[in-house]
CSV table of C-alpha atoms in Angstrom, one decimal:
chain,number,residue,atom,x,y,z
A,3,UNK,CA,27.3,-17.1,5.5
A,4,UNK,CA,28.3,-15.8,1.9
A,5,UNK,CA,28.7,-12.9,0.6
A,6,UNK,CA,25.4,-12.5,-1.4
A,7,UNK,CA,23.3,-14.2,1.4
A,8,UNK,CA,25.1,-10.7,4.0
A,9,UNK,CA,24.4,-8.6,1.3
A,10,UNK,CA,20.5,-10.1,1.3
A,11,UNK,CA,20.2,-9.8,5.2
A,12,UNK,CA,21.0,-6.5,4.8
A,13,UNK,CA,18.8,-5.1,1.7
A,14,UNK,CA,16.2,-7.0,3.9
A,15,UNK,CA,16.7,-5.3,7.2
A,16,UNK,CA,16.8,-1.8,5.0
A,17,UNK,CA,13.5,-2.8,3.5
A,18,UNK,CA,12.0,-3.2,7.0
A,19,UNK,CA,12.7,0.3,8.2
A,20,UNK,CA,9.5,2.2,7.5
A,21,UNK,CA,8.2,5.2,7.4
A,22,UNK,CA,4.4,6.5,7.4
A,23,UNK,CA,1.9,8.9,7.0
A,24,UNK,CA,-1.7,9.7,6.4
A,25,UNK,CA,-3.6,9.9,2.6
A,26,UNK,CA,-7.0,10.3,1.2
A,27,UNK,CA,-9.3,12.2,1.1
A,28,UNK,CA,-10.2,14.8,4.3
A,29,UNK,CA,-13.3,13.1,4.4
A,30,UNK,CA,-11.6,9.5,4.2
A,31,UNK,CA,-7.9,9.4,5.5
A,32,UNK,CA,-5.6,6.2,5.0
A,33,UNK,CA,-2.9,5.2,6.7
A,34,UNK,CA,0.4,4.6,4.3
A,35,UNK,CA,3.5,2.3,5.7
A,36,UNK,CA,6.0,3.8,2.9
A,37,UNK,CA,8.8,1.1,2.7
A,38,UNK,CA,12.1,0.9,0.8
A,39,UNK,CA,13.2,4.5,-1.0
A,40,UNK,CA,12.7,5.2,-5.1
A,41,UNK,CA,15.0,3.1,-7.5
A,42,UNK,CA,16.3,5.0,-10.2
A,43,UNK,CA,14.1,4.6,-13.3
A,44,UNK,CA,12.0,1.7,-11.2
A,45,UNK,CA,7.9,2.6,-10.2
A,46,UNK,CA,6.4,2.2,-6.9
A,47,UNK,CA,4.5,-0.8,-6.2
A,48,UNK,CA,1.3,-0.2,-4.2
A,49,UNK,CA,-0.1,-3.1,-2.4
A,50,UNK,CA,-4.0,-3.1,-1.7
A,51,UNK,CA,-5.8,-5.4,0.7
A,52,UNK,CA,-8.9,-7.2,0.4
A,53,UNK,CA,-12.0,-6.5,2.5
A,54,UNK,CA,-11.2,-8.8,5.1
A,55,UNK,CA,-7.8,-7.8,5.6
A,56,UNK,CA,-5.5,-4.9,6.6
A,57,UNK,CA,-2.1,-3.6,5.0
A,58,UNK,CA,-0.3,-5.6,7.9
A,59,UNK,CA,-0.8,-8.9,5.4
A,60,UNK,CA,1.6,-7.5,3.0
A,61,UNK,CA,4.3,-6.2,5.9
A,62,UNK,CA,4.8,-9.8,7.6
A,63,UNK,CA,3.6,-13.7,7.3
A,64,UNK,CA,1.4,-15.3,9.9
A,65,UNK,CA,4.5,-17.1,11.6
A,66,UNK,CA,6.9,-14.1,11.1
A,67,UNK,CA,8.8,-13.7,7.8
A,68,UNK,CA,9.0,-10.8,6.0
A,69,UNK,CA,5.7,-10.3,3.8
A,70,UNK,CA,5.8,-9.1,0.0
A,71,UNK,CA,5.9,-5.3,1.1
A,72,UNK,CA,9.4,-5.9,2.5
A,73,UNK,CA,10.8,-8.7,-0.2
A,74,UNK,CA,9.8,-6.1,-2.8
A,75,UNK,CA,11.3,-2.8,-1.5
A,76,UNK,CA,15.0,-5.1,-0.5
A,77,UNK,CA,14.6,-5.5,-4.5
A,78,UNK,CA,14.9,-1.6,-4.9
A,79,UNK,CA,11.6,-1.2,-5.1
A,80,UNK,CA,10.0,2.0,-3.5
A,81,UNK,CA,6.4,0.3,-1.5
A,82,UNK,CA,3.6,2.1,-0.2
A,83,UNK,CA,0.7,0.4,1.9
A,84,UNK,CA,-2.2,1.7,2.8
A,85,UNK,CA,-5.1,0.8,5.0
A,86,UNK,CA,-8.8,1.2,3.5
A,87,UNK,CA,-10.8,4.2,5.3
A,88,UNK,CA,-12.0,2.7,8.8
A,89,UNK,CA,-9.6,-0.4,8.5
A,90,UNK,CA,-6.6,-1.2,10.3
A,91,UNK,CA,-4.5,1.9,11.0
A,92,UNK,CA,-7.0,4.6,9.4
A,93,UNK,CA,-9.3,6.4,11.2
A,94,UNK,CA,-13.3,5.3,11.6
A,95,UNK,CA,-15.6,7.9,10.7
A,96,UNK,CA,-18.8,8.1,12.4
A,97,UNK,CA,-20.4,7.2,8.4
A,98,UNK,CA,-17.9,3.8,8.3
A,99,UNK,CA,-21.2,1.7,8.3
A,100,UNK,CA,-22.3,3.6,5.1
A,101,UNK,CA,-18.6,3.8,3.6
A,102,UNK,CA,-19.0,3.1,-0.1
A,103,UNK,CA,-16.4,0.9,-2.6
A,104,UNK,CA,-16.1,4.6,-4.8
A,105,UNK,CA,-15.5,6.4,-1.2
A,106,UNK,CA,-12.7,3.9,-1.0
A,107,UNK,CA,-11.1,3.9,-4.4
A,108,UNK,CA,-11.3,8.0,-4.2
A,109,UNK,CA,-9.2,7.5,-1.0
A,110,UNK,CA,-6.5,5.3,-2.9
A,111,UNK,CA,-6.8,7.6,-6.0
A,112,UNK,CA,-5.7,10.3,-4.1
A,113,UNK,CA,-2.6,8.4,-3.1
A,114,UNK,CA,-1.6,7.3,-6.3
A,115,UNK,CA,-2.0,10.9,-7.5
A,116,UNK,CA,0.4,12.1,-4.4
A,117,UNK,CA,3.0,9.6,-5.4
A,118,UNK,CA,3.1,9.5,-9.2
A,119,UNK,CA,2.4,6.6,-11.7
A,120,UNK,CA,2.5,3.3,-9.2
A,121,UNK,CA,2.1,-0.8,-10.2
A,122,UNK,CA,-1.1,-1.0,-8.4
A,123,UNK,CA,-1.1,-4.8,-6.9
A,124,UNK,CA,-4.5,-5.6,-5.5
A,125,UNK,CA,-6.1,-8.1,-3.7
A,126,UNK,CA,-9.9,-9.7,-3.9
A,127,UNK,CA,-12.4,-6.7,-2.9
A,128,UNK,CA,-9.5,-4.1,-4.0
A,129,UNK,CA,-9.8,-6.0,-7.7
A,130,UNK,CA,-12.8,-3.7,-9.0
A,131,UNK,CA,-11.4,-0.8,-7.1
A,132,UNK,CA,-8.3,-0.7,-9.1
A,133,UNK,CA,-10.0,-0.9,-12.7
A,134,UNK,CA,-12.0,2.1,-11.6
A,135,UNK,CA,-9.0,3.9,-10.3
A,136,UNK,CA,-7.2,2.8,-13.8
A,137,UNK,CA,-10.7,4.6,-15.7
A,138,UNK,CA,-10.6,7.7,-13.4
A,139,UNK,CA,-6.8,8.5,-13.0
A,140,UNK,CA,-5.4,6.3,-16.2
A,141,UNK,CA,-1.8,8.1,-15.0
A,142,UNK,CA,-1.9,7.5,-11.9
A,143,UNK,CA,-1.3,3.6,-12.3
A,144,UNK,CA,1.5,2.3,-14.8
């Protein structure tokens, strides 16, 4: 192996150390997987799921590989990933039945306000979240 394809491997196996920890709002926790660490004068990227999904589609591929959330923070990029309220790795609520797309977006707001301006990339159902995030918390999201 050369000497840039080491260096690779090992920017890769950095990015797939990650840390987590819980967001939201009191009412609506998420989950965050927090990947890679803050590159001088670089933004974090937030990755959003669709309705159907979790954050798990951004950490690895169906057969394995290393999803986006990993290619992105070996780049130097700090990532966060978070789980919708009552998806995935955030708690249900007894009201997840009645869990509205604002209840949802306040719950990522929040996160984007905790970590500082962010690219917010988003996926299908998290499309119309994010321009309402954008109107609500225009600093939040670079």
């Amino acid at each position: 192996m050369d000497q840039a394809g080491a260096t690779g491997r090992q920017a890769l196996s950095r990015a797939l150390q990650r840390q987590c920890f819980y967001s939201g709002t009191e009412a609506h926790p998420i989950y965050v997987d927090r990947l890679g660490s803050a590159g001088a004068g670089r933004l974090p990227i937030v990755l959003v799921h669709g309705g159907g999904h979790t954050g798990a589609c951004y950490l690895t591929t169906p057969d394995g590989r290393p999803g986006w959330a990993p290619v992105f923070a070996a780049s130097g990029r700090e990532v966060f990933v978070p789980d919708w309220p009552g998806h995935g790795r955030s708690p249900m609520r007894p009201d997840f039945a009645t869990l509205s797309t604002v209840e949802i977006a306040t719950s990522l707001q929040r996160l984007l306000e905790e970590i500082g301006p962010a690219v917010l990339l988003v996926h299908s159902a998290s499309g119309p979240m994010a321009w309402w995030i954008a109107e609500q918390a225009p600093g939040a999201v670079a």
